mmCIF file of C-alpha atoms and ligand atoms in Angstrom:
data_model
loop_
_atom_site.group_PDB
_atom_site.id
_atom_site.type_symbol
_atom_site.label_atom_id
_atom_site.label_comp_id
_atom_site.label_asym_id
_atom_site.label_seq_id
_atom_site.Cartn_x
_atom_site.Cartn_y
_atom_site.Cartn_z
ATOM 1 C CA UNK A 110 9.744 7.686 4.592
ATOM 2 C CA UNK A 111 9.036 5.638 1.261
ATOM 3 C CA UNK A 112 6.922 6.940 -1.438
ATOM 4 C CA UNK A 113 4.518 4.557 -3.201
ATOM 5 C CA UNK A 114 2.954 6.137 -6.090
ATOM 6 C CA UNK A 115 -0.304 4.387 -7.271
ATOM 7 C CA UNK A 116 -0.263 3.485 -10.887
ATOM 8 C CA UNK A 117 -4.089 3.144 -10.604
ATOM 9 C CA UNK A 118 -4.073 7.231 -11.377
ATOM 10 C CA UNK A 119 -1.501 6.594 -13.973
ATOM 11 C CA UNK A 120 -2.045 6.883 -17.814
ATOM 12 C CA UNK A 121 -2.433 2.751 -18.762
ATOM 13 C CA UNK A 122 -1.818 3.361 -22.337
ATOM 14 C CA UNK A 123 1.525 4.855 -21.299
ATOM 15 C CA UNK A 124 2.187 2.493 -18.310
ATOM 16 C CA UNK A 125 5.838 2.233 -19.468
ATOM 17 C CA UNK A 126 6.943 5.608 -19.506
ATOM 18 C CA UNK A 127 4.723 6.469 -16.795
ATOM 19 C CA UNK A 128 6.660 4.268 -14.241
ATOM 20 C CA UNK A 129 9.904 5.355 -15.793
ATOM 21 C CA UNK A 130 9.041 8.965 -14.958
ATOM 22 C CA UNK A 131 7.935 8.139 -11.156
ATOM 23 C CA UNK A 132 11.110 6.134 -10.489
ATOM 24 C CA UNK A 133 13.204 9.580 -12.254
ATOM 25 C CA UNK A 134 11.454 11.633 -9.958
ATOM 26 C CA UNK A 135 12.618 9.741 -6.815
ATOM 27 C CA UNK A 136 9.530 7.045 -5.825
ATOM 28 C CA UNK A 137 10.583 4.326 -3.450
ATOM 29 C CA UNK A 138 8.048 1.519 -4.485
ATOM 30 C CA UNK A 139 5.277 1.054 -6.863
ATOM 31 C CA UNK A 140 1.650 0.486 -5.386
ATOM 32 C CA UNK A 141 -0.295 -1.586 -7.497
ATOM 33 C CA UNK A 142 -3.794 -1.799 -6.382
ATOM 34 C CA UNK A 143 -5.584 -4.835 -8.153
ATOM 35 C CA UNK A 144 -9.741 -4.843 -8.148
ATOM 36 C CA UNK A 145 -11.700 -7.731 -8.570
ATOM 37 C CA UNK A 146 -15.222 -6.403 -9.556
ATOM 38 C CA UNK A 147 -16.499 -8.711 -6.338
ATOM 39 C CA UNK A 148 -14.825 -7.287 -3.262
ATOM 40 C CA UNK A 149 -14.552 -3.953 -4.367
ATOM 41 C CA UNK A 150 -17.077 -2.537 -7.092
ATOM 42 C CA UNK A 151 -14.069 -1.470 -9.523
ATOM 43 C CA UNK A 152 -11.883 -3.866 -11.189
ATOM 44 C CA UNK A 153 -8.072 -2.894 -12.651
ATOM 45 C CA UNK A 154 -4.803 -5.204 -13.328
ATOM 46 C CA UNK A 155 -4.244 -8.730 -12.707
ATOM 47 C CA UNK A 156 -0.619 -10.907 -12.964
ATOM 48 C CA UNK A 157 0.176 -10.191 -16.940
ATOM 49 C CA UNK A 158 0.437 -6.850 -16.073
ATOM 50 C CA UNK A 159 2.564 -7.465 -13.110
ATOM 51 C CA UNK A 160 4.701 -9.492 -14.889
ATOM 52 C CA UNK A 161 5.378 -6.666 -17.893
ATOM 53 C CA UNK A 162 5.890 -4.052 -15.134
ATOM 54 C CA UNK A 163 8.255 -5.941 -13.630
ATOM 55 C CA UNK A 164 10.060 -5.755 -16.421
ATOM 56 C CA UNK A 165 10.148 -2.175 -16.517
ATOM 57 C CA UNK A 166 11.627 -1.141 -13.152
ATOM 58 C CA UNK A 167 13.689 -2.133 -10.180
ATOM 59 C CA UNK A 168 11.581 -0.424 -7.864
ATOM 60 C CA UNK A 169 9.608 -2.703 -5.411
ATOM 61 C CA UNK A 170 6.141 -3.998 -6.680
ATOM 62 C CA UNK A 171 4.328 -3.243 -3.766
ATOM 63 C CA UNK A 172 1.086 -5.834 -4.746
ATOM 64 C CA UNK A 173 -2.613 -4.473 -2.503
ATOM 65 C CA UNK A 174 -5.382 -7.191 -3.450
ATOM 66 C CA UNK A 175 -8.703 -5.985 -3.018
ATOM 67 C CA UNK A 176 -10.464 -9.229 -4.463
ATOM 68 C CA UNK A 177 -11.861 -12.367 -3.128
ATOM 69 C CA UNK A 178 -10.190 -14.936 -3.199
ATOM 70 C CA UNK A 179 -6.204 -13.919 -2.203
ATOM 71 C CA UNK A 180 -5.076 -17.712 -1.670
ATOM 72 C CA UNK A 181 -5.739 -18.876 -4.960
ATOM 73 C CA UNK A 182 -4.334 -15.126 -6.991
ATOM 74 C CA UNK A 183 -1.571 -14.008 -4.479
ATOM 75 C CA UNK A 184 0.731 -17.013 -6.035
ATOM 76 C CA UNK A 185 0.511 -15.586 -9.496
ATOM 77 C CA UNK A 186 1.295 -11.857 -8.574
ATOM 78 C CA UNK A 187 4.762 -13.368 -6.791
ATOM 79 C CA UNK A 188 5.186 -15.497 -9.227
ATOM 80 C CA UNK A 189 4.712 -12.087 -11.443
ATOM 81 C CA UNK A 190 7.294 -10.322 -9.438
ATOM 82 C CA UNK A 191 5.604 -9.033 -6.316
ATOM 83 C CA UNK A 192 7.578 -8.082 -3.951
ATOM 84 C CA UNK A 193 4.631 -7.294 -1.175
ATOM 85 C CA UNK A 194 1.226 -8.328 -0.761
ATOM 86 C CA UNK A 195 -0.975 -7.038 1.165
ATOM 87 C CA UNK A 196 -4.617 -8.812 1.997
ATOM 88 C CA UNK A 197 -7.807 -7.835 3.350
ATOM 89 C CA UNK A 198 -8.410 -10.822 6.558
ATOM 90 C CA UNK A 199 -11.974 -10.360 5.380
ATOM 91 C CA UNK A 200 -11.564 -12.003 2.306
ATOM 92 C CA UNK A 201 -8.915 -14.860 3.180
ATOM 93 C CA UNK A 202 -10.980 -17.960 4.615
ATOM 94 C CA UNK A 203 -7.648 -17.841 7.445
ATOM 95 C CA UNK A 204 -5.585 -15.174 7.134
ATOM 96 C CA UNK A 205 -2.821 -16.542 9.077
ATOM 97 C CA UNK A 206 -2.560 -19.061 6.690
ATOM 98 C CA UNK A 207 -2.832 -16.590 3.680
ATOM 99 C CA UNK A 208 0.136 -14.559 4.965
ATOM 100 C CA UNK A 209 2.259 -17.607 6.062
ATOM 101 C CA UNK A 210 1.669 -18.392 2.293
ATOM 102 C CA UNK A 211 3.041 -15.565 0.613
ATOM 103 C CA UNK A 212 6.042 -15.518 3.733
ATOM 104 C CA UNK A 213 7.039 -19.000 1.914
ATOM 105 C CA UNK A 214 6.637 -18.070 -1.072
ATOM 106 C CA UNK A 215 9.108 -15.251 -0.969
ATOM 107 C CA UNK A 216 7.472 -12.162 -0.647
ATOM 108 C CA UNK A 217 6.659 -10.060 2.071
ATOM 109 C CA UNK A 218 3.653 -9.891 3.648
ATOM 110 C CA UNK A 219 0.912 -6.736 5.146
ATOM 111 C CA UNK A 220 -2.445 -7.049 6.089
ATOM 112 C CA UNK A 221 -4.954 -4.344 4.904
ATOM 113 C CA UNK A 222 -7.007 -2.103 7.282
ATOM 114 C CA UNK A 223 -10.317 -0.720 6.319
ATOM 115 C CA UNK A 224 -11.004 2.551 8.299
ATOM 116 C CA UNK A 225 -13.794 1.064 10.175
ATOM 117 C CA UNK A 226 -11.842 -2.232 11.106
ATOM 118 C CA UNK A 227 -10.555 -1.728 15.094
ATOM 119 C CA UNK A 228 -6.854 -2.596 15.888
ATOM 120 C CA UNK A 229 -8.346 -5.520 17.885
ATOM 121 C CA UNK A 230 -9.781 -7.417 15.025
ATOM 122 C CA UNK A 231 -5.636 -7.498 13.644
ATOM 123 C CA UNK A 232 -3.473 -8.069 16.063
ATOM 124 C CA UNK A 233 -3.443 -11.333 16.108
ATOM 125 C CA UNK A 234 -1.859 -11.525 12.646
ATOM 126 C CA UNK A 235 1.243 -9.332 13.923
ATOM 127 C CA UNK A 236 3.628 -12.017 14.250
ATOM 128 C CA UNK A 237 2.552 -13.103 10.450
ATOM 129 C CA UNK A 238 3.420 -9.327 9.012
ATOM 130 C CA UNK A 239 6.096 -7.340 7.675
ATOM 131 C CA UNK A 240 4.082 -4.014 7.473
ATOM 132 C CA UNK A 241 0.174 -3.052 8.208
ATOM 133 C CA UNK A 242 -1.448 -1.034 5.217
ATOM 134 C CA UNK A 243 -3.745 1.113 6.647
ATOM 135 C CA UNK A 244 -6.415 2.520 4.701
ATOM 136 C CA UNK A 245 -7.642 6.214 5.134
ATOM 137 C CA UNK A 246 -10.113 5.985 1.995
ATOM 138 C CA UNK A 247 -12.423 2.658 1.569
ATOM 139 C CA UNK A 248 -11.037 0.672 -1.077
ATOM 140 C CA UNK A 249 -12.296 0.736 -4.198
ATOM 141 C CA UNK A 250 -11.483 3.620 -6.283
ATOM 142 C CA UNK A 251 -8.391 6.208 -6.656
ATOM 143 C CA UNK A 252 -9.137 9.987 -5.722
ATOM 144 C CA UNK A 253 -11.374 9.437 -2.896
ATOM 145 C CA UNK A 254 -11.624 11.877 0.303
ATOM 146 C CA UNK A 255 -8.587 11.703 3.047
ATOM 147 C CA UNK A 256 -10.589 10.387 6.007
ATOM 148 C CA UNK A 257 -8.795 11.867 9.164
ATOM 149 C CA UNK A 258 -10.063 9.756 11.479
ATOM 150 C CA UNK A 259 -7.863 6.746 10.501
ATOM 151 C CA UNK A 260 -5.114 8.980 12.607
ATOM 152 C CA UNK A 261 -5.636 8.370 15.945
ATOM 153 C CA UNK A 262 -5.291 4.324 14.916
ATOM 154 C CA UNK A 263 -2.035 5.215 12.785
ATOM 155 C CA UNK A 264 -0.269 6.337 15.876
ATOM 156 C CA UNK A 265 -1.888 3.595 18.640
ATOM 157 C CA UNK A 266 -0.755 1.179 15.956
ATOM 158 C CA UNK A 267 2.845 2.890 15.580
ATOM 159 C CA UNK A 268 2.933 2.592 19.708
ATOM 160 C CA UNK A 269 2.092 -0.980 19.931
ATOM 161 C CA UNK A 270 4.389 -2.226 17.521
ATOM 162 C CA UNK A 271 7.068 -0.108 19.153
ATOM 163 C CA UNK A 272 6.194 -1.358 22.620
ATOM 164 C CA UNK A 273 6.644 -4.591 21.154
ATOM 165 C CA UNK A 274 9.463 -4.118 19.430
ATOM 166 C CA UNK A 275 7.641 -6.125 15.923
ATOM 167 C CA UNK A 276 10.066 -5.172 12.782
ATOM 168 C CA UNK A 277 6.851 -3.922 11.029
ATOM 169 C CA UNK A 278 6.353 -1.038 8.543
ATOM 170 C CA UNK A 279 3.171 1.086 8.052
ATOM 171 C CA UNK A 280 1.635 2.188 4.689
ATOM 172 C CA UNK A 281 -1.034 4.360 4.690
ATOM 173 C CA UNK A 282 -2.852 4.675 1.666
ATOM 174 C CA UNK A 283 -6.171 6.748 0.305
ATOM 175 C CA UNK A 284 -6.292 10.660 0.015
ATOM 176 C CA UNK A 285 -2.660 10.947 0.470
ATOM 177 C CA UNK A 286 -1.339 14.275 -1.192
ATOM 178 C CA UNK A 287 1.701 17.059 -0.596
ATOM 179 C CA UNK A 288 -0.638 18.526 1.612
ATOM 180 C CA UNK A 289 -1.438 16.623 4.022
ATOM 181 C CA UNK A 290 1.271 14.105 3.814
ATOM 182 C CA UNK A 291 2.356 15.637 7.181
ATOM 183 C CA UNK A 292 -0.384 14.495 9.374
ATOM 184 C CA UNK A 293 0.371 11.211 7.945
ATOM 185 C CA UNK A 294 3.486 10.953 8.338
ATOM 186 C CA UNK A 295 4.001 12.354 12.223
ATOM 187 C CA UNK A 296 1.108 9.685 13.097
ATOM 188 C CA UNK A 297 3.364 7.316 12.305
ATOM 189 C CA UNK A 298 3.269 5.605 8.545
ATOM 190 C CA UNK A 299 6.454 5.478 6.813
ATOM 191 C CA UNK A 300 5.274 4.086 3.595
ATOM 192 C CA UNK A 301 3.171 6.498 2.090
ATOM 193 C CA UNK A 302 0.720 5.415 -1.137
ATOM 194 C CA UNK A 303 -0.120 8.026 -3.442
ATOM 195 C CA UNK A 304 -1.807 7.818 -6.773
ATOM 196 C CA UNK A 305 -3.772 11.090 -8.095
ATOM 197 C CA UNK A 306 -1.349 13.368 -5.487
ATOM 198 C CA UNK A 307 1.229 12.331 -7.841
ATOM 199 C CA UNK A 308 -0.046 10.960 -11.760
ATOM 200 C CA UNK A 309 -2.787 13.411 -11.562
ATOM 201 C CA UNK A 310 -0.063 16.614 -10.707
ATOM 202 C CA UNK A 311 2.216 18.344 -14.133
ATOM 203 C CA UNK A 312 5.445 17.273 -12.565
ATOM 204 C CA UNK A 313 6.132 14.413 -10.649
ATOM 205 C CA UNK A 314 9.415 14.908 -9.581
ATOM 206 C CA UNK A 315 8.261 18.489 -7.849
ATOM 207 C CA UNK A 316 5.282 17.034 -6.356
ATOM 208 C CA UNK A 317 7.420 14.140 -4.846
ATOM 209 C CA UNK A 318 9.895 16.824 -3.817
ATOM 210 C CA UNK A 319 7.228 18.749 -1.914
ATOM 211 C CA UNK A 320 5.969 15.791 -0.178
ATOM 212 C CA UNK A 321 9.340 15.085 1.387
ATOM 213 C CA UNK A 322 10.126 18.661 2.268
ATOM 214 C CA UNK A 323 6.761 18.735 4.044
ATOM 215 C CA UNK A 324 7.771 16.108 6.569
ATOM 216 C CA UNK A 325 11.612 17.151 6.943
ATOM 217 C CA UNK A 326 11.958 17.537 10.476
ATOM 218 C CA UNK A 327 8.808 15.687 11.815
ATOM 219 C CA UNK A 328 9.107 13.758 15.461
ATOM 220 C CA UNK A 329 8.591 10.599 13.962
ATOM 221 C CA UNK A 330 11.242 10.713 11.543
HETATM 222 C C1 DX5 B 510 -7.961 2.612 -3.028
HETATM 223 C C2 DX5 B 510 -6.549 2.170 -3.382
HETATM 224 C C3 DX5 B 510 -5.546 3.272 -3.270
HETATM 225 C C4 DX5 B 510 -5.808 4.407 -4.196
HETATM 226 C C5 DX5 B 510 -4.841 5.521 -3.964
HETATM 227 O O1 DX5 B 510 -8.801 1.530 -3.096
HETATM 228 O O2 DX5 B 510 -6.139 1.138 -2.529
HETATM 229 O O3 DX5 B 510 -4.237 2.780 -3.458
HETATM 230 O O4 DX5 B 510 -5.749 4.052 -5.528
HETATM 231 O O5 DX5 B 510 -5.200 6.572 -4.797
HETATM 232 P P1 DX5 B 510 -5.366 8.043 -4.241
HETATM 233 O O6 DX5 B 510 -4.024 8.429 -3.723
HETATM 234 O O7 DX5 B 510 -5.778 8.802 -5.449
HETATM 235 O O8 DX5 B 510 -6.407 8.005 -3.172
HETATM 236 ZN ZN1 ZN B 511 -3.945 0.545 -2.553
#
């Protein structure tokens, strides 16, 4: 299991020391969720900040664009330092183009899954993926309700890809805490996002230390 904390529940005036201290306390990647204002009513970081980030750490920049227009901005968040970008098909004009894109360009690439969007609407972009994020909040804003329901699709998506043997992660991201990281987890995701579970608890390295003691041990591991 990778942890992703969400810098979107981080303090931005101390974005520095704020990644320093997730990457100390044992994260895996760094989610960066980046808001347009259009496609979701919220709007956060664009490229420049990418760029100074990746300055900052070695973790991987794990890039989730929620705005509209990902073929003309994905370019500028590799070119940042992205490592993975993820898309929402709803807003690319063809998203097998979009993700064969950011494949040449060098980074990896995920498609995003709104909780009301059915498996059948994505498989077709499976052989353009390294890793479906699945989202168990709407996008839009950090510290929303875990919605449960997104389960059930975790683990049908988990037992397609495996019947198909496709070298494809999942993320899960939205709600995402120490205590329920479990459910998550034994459906199936192995990258987990988490923003105010972790910037919004007094000490990151416990809370990321509780999150992987809660899925020790767990079938899917
Ligand atoms: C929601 C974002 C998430 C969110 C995670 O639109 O994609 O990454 O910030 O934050 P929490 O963990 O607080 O739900
Ligand atoms: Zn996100």
């Amino acid at each position: 299991m990778k942890i992703a904390p969400s810098i979107l529940s981080a303090d931005f005036a101390r974005l520095g020391d704020e990644i320093r201290a997730v990457e100390e306390a044992g994260a895996d990647w760094l989610h960066v969720d980046v808001m347009d204002g259009h496609y979701v009513p919220n709007i956060t970081i664009g490229p420049v900040v990418v760029e100074s980030i990746r300055k900052v750490t070695r973790l991987p920049l794990d890039v989730h664009l929620m705005i509209t227009d990902p073929d003309k901005y994905a370019p500028e968040f590799i070119k940042a330092g992205a490592d993975w970008i993820s898309v929402h098909p709803e807003t690319c004009k063809d998203a097998t183009v979009t993700l064969r894109m950011i494949r040449q360009l060098g980074a990896k690439a995920s498609i995003a899954v709104n909780p009301d969007i059915p498996l059948e609407k994505i498989e077709a972009y499976f052989a353009h993926i390294d890793m479906i994020l699945m989202m168990t909040v709407f996008p839009g804003f950090a510290g929303q309700a875990f919605i449960a329901d997104v389960l059930p699709k975790i683990a049908e998506t988990k037992r397609m890809i495996g019947e198909k043997r496709l070298p494809i992660l999942i993320e899960a991201d939205g709600g995402i805490k120490a205590d329920n990281i479990d459910r998550v987890v034994q459906a199936g995701a192995e990258v987990i996002v988490s923003g105010s579970g972790i910037f919004k608890t007094p000490d990151y390295a416990e809370t990321i230390r509780k999150m992987r003691q809660s899925v020790q041990g767990l079938h899917s591991l």
